[in-house]
């Protein structure tokens, strides 16, 4: 996947996102074993096809990915570059797939690779007991090949219950354009984000939202974000997006990652922060 053409909860430049579900077109043989549900992380390699007229390839620096497959088959693949034990996120892909015990496929996928988002297909083989997965996400101009690696301590535990205490407090979160926000999360999971004062900072759009532990009891939060009015572009003022969030251990602390999309599947954002 190429570096996102637009991102950040500033949503000032929010454009084409990933599909928010769907997957009804995905056909796999009847489930014959455990699903692909779980958390995976590892390496990412992108191969670009020849550029199409008027659509030159964008530069890519992503080399790592994190992937959450939920119990519904909905998946979120977040990609970026590892830096000092954390993942500097550059974008994400999302859709809904089907498992058959060893194969996971999704035909209704879009991902941030350029503006607007492109439609893609995903195919992966997995081993549920070994918690491993490998596969590709392909659109008309690129193939992203991902391979998970064994998780080592400290490692994110998908099977444990999400706790609001893990997100409560203050964070500094950033989007892929370097837009910085001061994020304040209260004990009930409600939060507010304001553009950080540290210059230079392209962020201008404040937002509010809430983290809610996943009802499945897994270590994932449902998240909703609503843009403010002052400072936000007119077309995104008051816009609400929804998605997922999780907190993963990194060297010396924790990383908060959350990604959201709007109901029209045309806008979305991803933000991360270290504490």
PDB file of C-alpha atoms in Angstrom:
ATOM      1  CA  UNK A   1       0.000   0.000   0.000  1.00  0.00           C
ATOM      2  CA  UNK A   2       1.220   3.432  -0.820  1.00  0.00           C
ATOM      3  CA  UNK A   3       1.386   6.183   1.735  1.00  0.00           C
ATOM      4  CA  UNK A   4      -2.040   7.644   2.463  1.00  0.00           C
ATOM      5  CA  UNK A   5      -3.123  10.490   0.276  1.00  0.00           C
ATOM      6  CA  UNK A   6      -5.274  11.897   3.067  1.00  0.00           C
ATOM      7  CA  UNK A   7      -5.736  11.046   6.699  1.00  0.00           C
ATOM      8  CA  UNK A   8      -5.963  12.386  10.257  1.00  0.00           C
ATOM      9  CA  UNK A   9      -8.912  13.141  12.410  1.00  0.00           C
ATOM     10  CA  UNK A  10      -8.407  16.742  11.537  1.00  0.00           C
ATOM     11  CA  UNK A  11     -10.613  15.376   8.761  1.00  0.00           C
ATOM     12  CA  UNK A  12      -9.788  18.604   7.002  1.00  0.00           C
ATOM     13  CA  UNK A  13      -8.482  16.491   4.152  1.00  0.00           C
ATOM     14  CA  UNK A  14     -10.513  13.381   4.841  1.00  0.00           C
ATOM     15  CA  UNK A  15     -11.055  11.532   1.592  1.00  0.00           C
ATOM     16  CA  UNK A  16     -11.805   8.099   0.262  1.00  0.00           C
ATOM     17  CA  UNK A  17     -11.718   5.383   2.860  1.00  0.00           C
ATOM     18  CA  UNK A  18     -12.133   1.811   3.366  1.00  0.00           C
ATOM     19  CA  UNK A  19     -15.366   0.004   3.262  1.00  0.00           C
ATOM     20  CA  UNK A  20     -17.175  -0.240   6.541  1.00  0.00           C
ATOM     21  CA  UNK A  21     -18.336  -3.778   6.318  1.00  0.00           C
ATOM     22  CA  UNK A  22     -20.011  -5.392   3.372  1.00  0.00           C
ATOM     23  CA  UNK A  23     -18.279  -8.543   2.385  1.00  0.00           C
ATOM     24  CA  UNK A  24     -21.509 -10.094   1.158  1.00  0.00           C
ATOM     25  CA  UNK A  25     -19.791 -10.888  -2.120  1.00  0.00           C
ATOM     26  CA  UNK A  26     -17.097 -12.926  -0.422  1.00  0.00           C
ATOM     27  CA  UNK A  27     -17.638 -16.614  -0.966  1.00  0.00           C
ATOM     28  CA  UNK A  28     -15.648 -19.331   0.721  1.00  0.00           C
ATOM     29  CA  UNK A  29     -16.602 -22.916   1.341  1.00  0.00           C
ATOM     30  CA  UNK A  30     -18.576 -23.593   4.524  1.00  0.00           C
ATOM     31  CA  UNK A  31     -16.526 -23.053   7.708  1.00  0.00           C
ATOM     32  CA  UNK A  32     -14.473 -26.150   8.398  1.00  0.00           C
ATOM     33  CA  UNK A  33     -12.525 -24.982  11.428  1.00  0.00           C
ATOM     34  CA  UNK A  34     -11.627 -22.001  13.583  1.00  0.00           C
ATOM     35  CA  UNK A  35     -11.970 -18.539  12.080  1.00  0.00           C
ATOM     36  CA  UNK A  36      -9.189 -16.042  11.440  1.00  0.00           C
ATOM     37  CA  UNK A  37     -10.382 -13.901  14.347  1.00  0.00           C
ATOM     38  CA  UNK A  38      -7.505 -12.383  16.281  1.00  0.00           C
ATOM     39  CA  UNK A  39      -4.562 -10.016  16.157  1.00  0.00           C
ATOM     40  CA  UNK A  40      -1.560 -10.306  13.834  1.00  0.00           C
ATOM     41  CA  UNK A  41       1.534  -8.202  13.194  1.00  0.00           C
ATOM     42  CA  UNK A  42       4.563  -8.488  10.966  1.00  0.00           C
ATOM     43  CA  UNK A  43       6.160  -7.315   7.738  1.00  0.00           C
ATOM     44  CA  UNK A  44       4.657  -5.658   4.668  1.00  0.00           C
ATOM     45  CA  UNK A  45       6.055  -5.467   1.136  1.00  0.00           C
ATOM     46  CA  UNK A  46       4.433  -3.450  -1.650  1.00  0.00           C
ATOM     47  CA  UNK A  47       4.743  -4.159  -5.367  1.00  0.00           C
ATOM     48  CA  UNK A  48       3.514  -1.406  -7.695  1.00  0.00           C
ATOM     49  CA  UNK A  49       2.154  -2.168 -11.132  1.00  0.00           C
ATOM     50  CA  UNK A  50       2.923   0.189 -14.041  1.00  0.00           C
ATOM     51  CA  UNK A  51       1.346   3.574 -13.435  1.00  0.00           C
ATOM     52  CA  UNK A  52      -1.954   4.246 -15.137  1.00  0.00           C
ATOM     53  CA  UNK A  53      -2.333   7.405 -17.262  1.00  0.00           C
ATOM     54  CA  UNK A  54      -3.066  10.331 -14.983  1.00  0.00           C
ATOM     55  CA  UNK A  55      -2.540   8.181 -11.897  1.00  0.00           C
ATOM     56  CA  UNK A  56       1.174   7.985 -11.064  1.00  0.00           C
ATOM     57  CA  UNK A  57       2.191   5.757  -8.174  1.00  0.00           C
ATOM     58  CA  UNK A  58       2.626   7.468  -4.817  1.00  0.00           C
ATOM     59  CA  UNK A  59       5.753   6.969  -2.711  1.00  0.00           C
ATOM     60  CA  UNK A  60       5.577   4.114  -0.233  1.00  0.00           C
ATOM     61  CA  UNK A  61       7.495   3.752   3.001  1.00  0.00           C
ATOM     62  CA  UNK A  62       5.325   1.231   4.854  1.00  0.00           C
ATOM     63  CA  UNK A  63       7.150  -1.901   5.955  1.00  0.00           C
ATOM     64  CA  UNK A  64       5.038  -3.244   8.835  1.00  0.00           C
ATOM     65  CA  UNK A  65       1.409  -4.008   9.568  1.00  0.00           C
ATOM     66  CA  UNK A  66      -0.974  -4.755  12.409  1.00  0.00           C
ATOM     67  CA  UNK A  67      -4.216  -6.595  11.659  1.00  0.00           C
ATOM     68  CA  UNK A  68      -7.342  -7.137  13.702  1.00  0.00           C
ATOM     69  CA  UNK A  69      -9.937  -9.653  12.520  1.00  0.00           C
ATOM     70  CA  UNK A  70     -13.094  -9.359  14.609  1.00  0.00           C
ATOM     71  CA  UNK A  71     -15.630 -12.078  15.378  1.00  0.00           C
ATOM     72  CA  UNK A  72     -17.902 -10.706  12.626  1.00  0.00           C
ATOM     73  CA  UNK A  73     -15.184 -11.155   9.985  1.00  0.00           C
ATOM     74  CA  UNK A  74     -14.632  -7.404   9.785  1.00  0.00           C
ATOM     75  CA  UNK A  75     -10.919  -6.664   9.578  1.00  0.00           C
ATOM     76  CA  UNK A  76      -8.708  -3.631   9.938  1.00  0.00           C
ATOM     77  CA  UNK A  77      -5.174  -3.754   8.519  1.00  0.00           C
ATOM     78  CA  UNK A  78      -3.095  -0.815   9.748  1.00  0.00           C
ATOM     79  CA  UNK A  79       0.265  -0.224   8.128  1.00  0.00           C
ATOM     80  CA  UNK A  80       3.287   1.986   8.656  1.00  0.00           C
ATOM     81  CA  UNK A  81       6.933   2.069   9.616  1.00  0.00           C
ATOM     82  CA  UNK A  82       8.378   0.754  12.897  1.00  0.00           C
ATOM     83  CA  UNK A  83      10.297   3.380  14.854  1.00  0.00           C
ATOM     84  CA  UNK A  84      11.886   2.775  18.261  1.00  0.00           C
ATOM     85  CA  UNK A  85       9.520  -0.035  19.135  1.00  0.00           C
ATOM     86  CA  UNK A  86       6.328   1.678  17.930  1.00  0.00           C
ATOM     87  CA  UNK A  87       4.484   1.784  14.608  1.00  0.00           C
ATOM     88  CA  UNK A  88       4.360   5.151  12.832  1.00  0.00           C
ATOM     89  CA  UNK A  89       1.018   4.608  11.126  1.00  0.00           C
ATOM     90  CA  UNK A  90       0.585   5.672   7.508  1.00  0.00           C
ATOM     91  CA  UNK A  91      -2.830   4.279   6.699  1.00  0.00           C
ATOM     92  CA  UNK A  92      -5.255   1.401   6.931  1.00  0.00           C
ATOM     93  CA  UNK A  93      -7.444  -0.956   4.937  1.00  0.00           C
ATOM     94  CA  UNK A  94     -10.777  -2.339   6.078  1.00  0.00           C
ATOM     95  CA  UNK A  95     -13.484  -4.694   4.944  1.00  0.00           C
ATOM     96  CA  UNK A  96     -15.335  -7.837   5.903  1.00  0.00           C
ATOM     97  CA  UNK A  97     -14.172 -11.319   4.957  1.00  0.00           C
ATOM     98  CA  UNK A  98     -15.024 -14.962   5.439  1.00  0.00           C
ATOM     99  CA  UNK A  99     -12.982 -17.755   7.053  1.00  0.00           C
ATOM    100  CA  UNK A 100     -13.086 -21.463   6.205  1.00  0.00           C
ATOM    101  CA  UNK A 101     -10.573 -22.801   8.705  1.00  0.00           C
ATOM    102  CA  UNK A 102      -7.402 -21.890   6.837  1.00  0.00           C
ATOM    103  CA  UNK A 103      -8.340 -19.301   4.188  1.00  0.00           C
ATOM    104  CA  UNK A 104      -9.649 -15.776   4.711  1.00  0.00           C
ATOM    105  CA  UNK A 105     -10.924 -13.773   1.731  1.00  0.00           C
ATOM    106  CA  UNK A 106     -12.654 -10.432   1.284  1.00  0.00           C
ATOM    107  CA  UNK A 107     -13.808  -8.938  -1.986  1.00  0.00           C
ATOM    108  CA  UNK A 108     -15.305  -5.728  -0.633  1.00  0.00           C
ATOM    109  CA  UNK A 109     -12.195  -3.898   0.515  1.00  0.00           C
ATOM    110  CA  UNK A 110     -10.917  -0.391   0.033  1.00  0.00           C
ATOM    111  CA  UNK A 111      -7.734   1.141   1.329  1.00  0.00           C
ATOM    112  CA  UNK A 112      -5.911   4.437   1.550  1.00  0.00           C
ATOM    113  CA  UNK A 113      -3.334   4.465  -1.176  1.00  0.00           C
ATOM    114  CA  UNK A 114      -4.310   7.530  -3.129  1.00  0.00           C
ATOM    115  CA  UNK A 115      -7.089  10.062  -3.462  1.00  0.00           C
ATOM    116  CA  UNK A 116      -9.779   8.794  -3.827  1.00  0.00           C
ATOM    117  CA  UNK A 117      -9.577   5.393  -2.131  1.00  0.00           C
ATOM    118  CA  UNK A 118      -9.223   2.325  -4.306  1.00  0.00           C
ATOM    119  CA  UNK A 119     -11.256  -0.858  -4.255  1.00  0.00           C
ATOM    120  CA  UNK A 120      -9.271  -3.980  -3.467  1.00  0.00           C
ATOM    121  CA  UNK A 121      -9.511  -7.679  -2.708  1.00  0.00           C
ATOM    122  CA  UNK A 122      -7.822  -9.492   0.155  1.00  0.00           C
ATOM    123  CA  UNK A 123      -6.779 -13.113   0.376  1.00  0.00           C
ATOM    124  CA  UNK A 124      -4.841 -14.744   3.191  1.00  0.00           C
ATOM    125  CA  UNK A 125      -3.985 -18.123   4.611  1.00  0.00           C
ATOM    126  CA  UNK A 126      -3.920 -18.447   8.369  1.00  0.00           C
ATOM    127  CA  UNK A 127      -3.231 -20.843  11.190  1.00  0.00           C
ATOM    128  CA  UNK A 128      -5.576 -20.149  14.084  1.00  0.00           C
ATOM    129  CA  UNK A 129      -3.630 -22.158  16.656  1.00  0.00           C
ATOM    130  CA  UNK A 130      -0.285 -20.613  15.697  1.00  0.00           C
ATOM    131  CA  UNK A 131      -1.828 -17.132  15.382  1.00  0.00           C
ATOM    132  CA  UNK A 132      -0.157 -16.623  12.017  1.00  0.00           C
ATOM    133  CA  UNK A 133      -1.415 -15.138   8.756  1.00  0.00           C
ATOM    134  CA  UNK A 134       0.021 -14.309   5.340  1.00  0.00           C
ATOM    135  CA  UNK A 135      -1.603 -12.915   2.243  1.00  0.00           C
ATOM    136  CA  UNK A 136      -2.153 -10.006  -0.089  1.00  0.00           C
ATOM    137  CA  UNK A 137      -4.359  -6.979  -0.590  1.00  0.00           C
ATOM    138  CA  UNK A 138      -4.506  -6.028  -4.254  1.00  0.00           C
ATOM    139  CA  UNK A 139      -6.030  -3.157  -6.189  1.00  0.00           C
ATOM    140  CA  UNK A 140      -5.528  -2.034  -9.784  1.00  0.00           C
ATOM    141  CA  UNK A 141      -2.035  -0.663  -9.224  1.00  0.00           C
ATOM    142  CA  UNK A 142      -0.451  -2.326  -6.194  1.00  0.00           C
ATOM    143  CA  UNK A 143      -0.189  -5.560  -4.296  1.00  0.00           C
ATOM    144  CA  UNK A 144       0.623  -5.404  -0.599  1.00  0.00           C
ATOM    145  CA  UNK A 145       2.018  -8.709   0.656  1.00  0.00           C
ATOM    146  CA  UNK A 146       1.904  -9.223   4.410  1.00  0.00           C
ATOM    147  CA  UNK A 147       3.389 -11.919   6.627  1.00  0.00           C
ATOM    148  CA  UNK A 148       2.912 -12.094  10.364  1.00  0.00           C
ATOM    149  CA  UNK A 149       5.686 -12.817  12.801  1.00  0.00           C
ATOM    150  CA  UNK A 150       5.430 -14.566  16.186  1.00  0.00           C
ATOM    151  CA  UNK A 151       4.380 -12.085  18.859  1.00  0.00           C
ATOM    152  CA  UNK A 152       7.024 -11.447  21.493  1.00  0.00           C
ATOM    153  CA  UNK A 153       6.759  -9.811  24.905  1.00  0.00           C
ATOM    154  CA  UNK A 154       5.474  -7.255  25.480  1.00  0.00           C
ATOM    155  CA  UNK A 155       2.642  -8.298  23.169  1.00  0.00           C
ATOM    156  CA  UNK A 156      -0.913  -7.174  22.611  1.00  0.00           C
ATOM    157  CA  UNK A 157      -3.414  -9.716  23.961  1.00  0.00           C
ATOM    158  CA  UNK A 158      -6.553  -9.748  21.802  1.00  0.00           C
ATOM    159  CA  UNK A 159      -8.292 -12.346  23.969  1.00  0.00           C
ATOM    160  CA  UNK A 160      -8.325 -10.284  27.160  1.00  0.00           C
ATOM    161  CA  UNK A 161     -11.121  -7.827  27.942  1.00  0.00           C
ATOM    162  CA  UNK A 162     -10.649  -4.167  27.021  1.00  0.00           C
ATOM    163  CA  UNK A 163     -10.312  -1.870  30.038  1.00  0.00           C
ATOM    164  CA  UNK A 164     -11.137   1.836  29.950  1.00  0.00           C
ATOM    165  CA  UNK A 165      -8.253   2.415  32.355  1.00  0.00           C
ATOM    166  CA  UNK A 166      -5.874   1.637  29.477  1.00  0.00           C
ATOM    167  CA  UNK A 167      -7.088   4.644  27.469  1.00  0.00           C
ATOM    168  CA  UNK A 168      -7.932   7.048  30.316  1.00  0.00           C
ATOM    169  CA  UNK A 169      -5.636  10.052  30.778  1.00  0.00           C
ATOM    170  CA  UNK A 170      -3.813  12.370  28.383  1.00  0.00           C
ATOM    171  CA  UNK A 171      -2.254  11.448  25.041  1.00  0.00           C
ATOM    172  CA  UNK A 172      -0.572  13.272  22.203  1.00  0.00           C
ATOM    173  CA  UNK A 173      -1.816  11.651  19.003  1.00  0.00           C
ATOM    174  CA  UNK A 174      -0.790  12.209  15.423  1.00  0.00           C
ATOM    175  CA  UNK A 175      -1.985  11.562  11.879  1.00  0.00           C
ATOM    176  CA  UNK A 176       0.149  10.775   8.864  1.00  0.00           C
ATOM    177  CA  UNK A 177       0.677  14.388   7.875  1.00  0.00           C
ATOM    178  CA  UNK A 178       2.237  15.170  11.245  1.00  0.00           C
ATOM    179  CA  UNK A 179      -0.937  16.796  12.536  1.00  0.00           C
ATOM    180  CA  UNK A 180      -0.807  16.711  16.335  1.00  0.00           C
ATOM    181  CA  UNK A 181      -3.669  16.645  18.847  1.00  0.00           C
ATOM    182  CA  UNK A 182      -3.868  16.768  22.607  1.00  0.00           C
ATOM    183  CA  UNK A 183      -6.291  13.997  23.512  1.00  0.00           C
ATOM    184  CA  UNK A 184      -7.929  13.934  26.952  1.00  0.00           C
ATOM    185  CA  UNK A 185      -9.754  10.686  27.805  1.00  0.00           C
ATOM    186  CA  UNK A 186     -11.991  10.553  30.872  1.00  0.00           C
ATOM    187  CA  UNK A 187     -12.772   7.540  33.054  1.00  0.00           C
ATOM    188  CA  UNK A 188     -16.030   6.818  31.190  1.00  0.00           C
ATOM    189  CA  UNK A 189     -14.224   6.702  27.833  1.00  0.00           C
ATOM    190  CA  UNK A 190     -15.401  10.084  26.543  1.00  0.00           C
ATOM    191  CA  UNK A 191     -12.650  12.205  25.030  1.00  0.00           C
ATOM    192  CA  UNK A 192     -11.842  15.507  23.409  1.00  0.00           C
ATOM    193  CA  UNK A 193      -9.090  16.276  20.948  1.00  0.00           C
ATOM    194  CA  UNK A 194      -7.703  19.742  20.292  1.00  0.00           C
ATOM    195  CA  UNK A 195      -4.897  20.775  17.925  1.00  0.00           C
ATOM    196  CA  UNK A 196      -1.644  20.812  19.861  1.00  0.00           C
ATOM    197  CA  UNK A 197       0.122  24.127  20.301  1.00  0.00           C
ATOM    198  CA  UNK A 198       3.505  22.736  19.263  1.00  0.00           C
ATOM    199  CA  UNK A 199       4.543  24.343  15.933  1.00  0.00           C
ATOM    200  CA  UNK A 200       4.553  23.558  13.110  1.00  0.00           C
ATOM    201  CA  UNK A 201       1.218  21.751  13.300  1.00  0.00           C
ATOM    202  CA  UNK A 202      -1.184  21.452  10.362  1.00  0.00           C
ATOM    203  CA  UNK A 203      -4.024  20.305  12.645  1.00  0.00           C
ATOM    204  CA  UNK A 204      -6.930  22.768  12.924  1.00  0.00           C
ATOM    205  CA  UNK A 205     -10.060  20.684  13.578  1.00  0.00           C
ATOM    206  CA  UNK A 206     -11.106  19.784  17.159  1.00  0.00           C
ATOM    207  CA  UNK A 207     -13.181  16.683  17.828  1.00  0.00           C
ATOM    208  CA  UNK A 208     -14.960  14.759  20.562  1.00  0.00           C
ATOM    209  CA  UNK A 209     -15.836  11.095  20.936  1.00  0.00           C
ATOM    210  CA  UNK A 210     -16.017   8.017  23.077  1.00  0.00           C
ATOM    211  CA  UNK A 211     -14.273   4.680  23.522  1.00  0.00           C
ATOM    212  CA  UNK A 212     -16.548   1.767  24.483  1.00  0.00           C
ATOM    213  CA  UNK A 213     -15.191  -1.727  25.304  1.00  0.00           C
ATOM    214  CA  UNK A 214     -16.194  -4.285  22.688  1.00  0.00           C
ATOM    215  CA  UNK A 215     -19.294  -6.236  23.748  1.00  0.00           C
ATOM    216  CA  UNK A 216     -17.583  -9.491  22.744  1.00  0.00           C
ATOM    217  CA  UNK A 217     -15.226  -9.173  25.720  1.00  0.00           C
ATOM    218  CA  UNK A 218     -12.191  -8.951  23.439  1.00  0.00           C
ATOM    219  CA  UNK A 219      -9.436  -6.375  23.805  1.00  0.00           C
ATOM    220  CA  UNK A 220     -10.908  -3.909  21.317  1.00  0.00           C
ATOM    221  CA  UNK A 221     -12.848  -0.676  21.726  1.00  0.00           C
ATOM    222  CA  UNK A 222     -15.622   0.642  19.548  1.00  0.00           C
ATOM    223  CA  UNK A 223     -14.960   4.328  18.939  1.00  0.00           C
ATOM    224  CA  UNK A 224     -17.004   7.219  17.582  1.00  0.00           C
ATOM    225  CA  UNK A 225     -15.643  10.654  16.690  1.00  0.00           C
ATOM    226  CA  UNK A 226     -17.555  13.845  15.940  1.00  0.00           C
ATOM    227  CA  UNK A 227     -15.829  16.856  14.411  1.00  0.00           C
ATOM    228  CA  UNK A 228     -16.253  20.306  15.876  1.00  0.00           C
ATOM    229  CA  UNK A 229     -17.180  23.417  13.936  1.00  0.00           C
ATOM    230  CA  UNK A 230     -14.571  26.157  14.428  1.00  0.00           C
ATOM    231  CA  UNK A 231     -11.401  25.266  12.582  1.00  0.00           C
ATOM    232  CA  UNK A 232     -12.893  22.362  10.619  1.00  0.00           C
ATOM    233  CA  UNK A 233     -13.486  22.392   6.881  1.00  0.00           C
ATOM    234  CA  UNK A 234     -17.126  23.153   6.077  1.00  0.00           C
ATOM    235  CA  UNK A 235     -17.783  19.760   4.492  1.00  0.00           C
ATOM    236  CA  UNK A 236     -16.713  17.870   7.644  1.00  0.00           C
ATOM    237  CA  UNK A 237     -18.121  20.101  10.368  1.00  0.00           C
ATOM    238  CA  UNK A 238     -20.200  17.922  12.677  1.00  0.00           C
ATOM    239  CA  UNK A 239     -19.249  14.763  10.800  1.00  0.00           C
ATOM    240  CA  UNK A 240     -19.360  11.554  12.859  1.00  0.00           C
ATOM    241  CA  UNK A 241     -17.200   8.545  12.038  1.00  0.00           C
ATOM    242  CA  UNK A 242     -17.017   5.182  13.808  1.00  0.00           C
ATOM    243  CA  UNK A 243     -14.507   2.381  14.029  1.00  0.00           C
ATOM    244  CA  UNK A 244     -12.163   0.529  16.334  1.00  0.00           C
ATOM    245  CA  UNK A 245      -9.399   1.316  18.802  1.00  0.00           C
ATOM    246  CA  UNK A 246      -6.842  -0.755  20.668  1.00  0.00           C
ATOM    247  CA  UNK A 247      -3.922  -0.234  23.012  1.00  0.00           C
ATOM    248  CA  UNK A 248      -0.767  -2.254  22.377  1.00  0.00           C
ATOM    249  CA  UNK A 249       2.359  -2.414  24.537  1.00  0.00           C
ATOM    250  CA  UNK A 250       5.514  -0.880  23.072  1.00  0.00           C
ATOM    251  CA  UNK A 251       8.987  -0.409  24.476  1.00  0.00           C
ATOM    252  CA  UNK A 252       8.663   1.776  27.537  1.00  0.00           C
ATOM    253  CA  UNK A 253       4.919   2.373  27.318  1.00  0.00           C
ATOM    254  CA  UNK A 254       1.713   1.863  25.353  1.00  0.00           C
ATOM    255  CA  UNK A 255       0.498   2.812  21.887  1.00  0.00           C
ATOM    256  CA  UNK A 256      -3.101   3.872  21.277  1.00  0.00           C
ATOM    257  CA  UNK A 257      -4.347   3.353  17.723  1.00  0.00           C
ATOM    258  CA  UNK A 258      -7.797   4.193  16.433  1.00  0.00           C
ATOM    259  CA  UNK A 259      -9.278   4.204  12.948  1.00  0.00           C
ATOM    260  CA  UNK A 260     -12.750   5.339  11.858  1.00  0.00           C
ATOM    261  CA  UNK A 261     -14.906   5.620   8.743  1.00  0.00           C
ATOM    262  CA  UNK A 262     -18.118   7.448   7.959  1.00  0.00           C
ATOM    263  CA  UNK A 263     -21.418   5.776   7.088  1.00  0.00           C
ATOM    264  CA  UNK A 264     -21.011   6.586   3.410  1.00  0.00           C
ATOM    265  CA  UNK A 265     -17.654   4.780   3.230  1.00  0.00           C
ATOM    266  CA  UNK A 266     -16.052   7.872   1.702  1.00  0.00           C
ATOM    267  CA  UNK A 267     -14.144   9.407   4.614  1.00  0.00           C
ATOM    268  CA  UNK A 268     -11.977   8.091   7.396  1.00  0.00           C
ATOM    269  CA  UNK A 269      -8.973   8.644   9.599  1.00  0.00           C
ATOM    270  CA  UNK A 270      -6.364   6.939  11.711  1.00  0.00           C
ATOM    271  CA  UNK A 271      -4.513   8.377  14.701  1.00  0.00           C
ATOM    272  CA  UNK A 272      -1.880   6.961  17.026  1.00  0.00           C
ATOM    273  CA  UNK A 273      -0.193   8.076  20.213  1.00  0.00           C
ATOM    274  CA  UNK A 274       2.423   6.826  22.664  1.00  0.00           C
ATOM    275  CA  UNK A 275       2.242   7.159  26.430  1.00  0.00           C
TER     276      UNK A 275
END
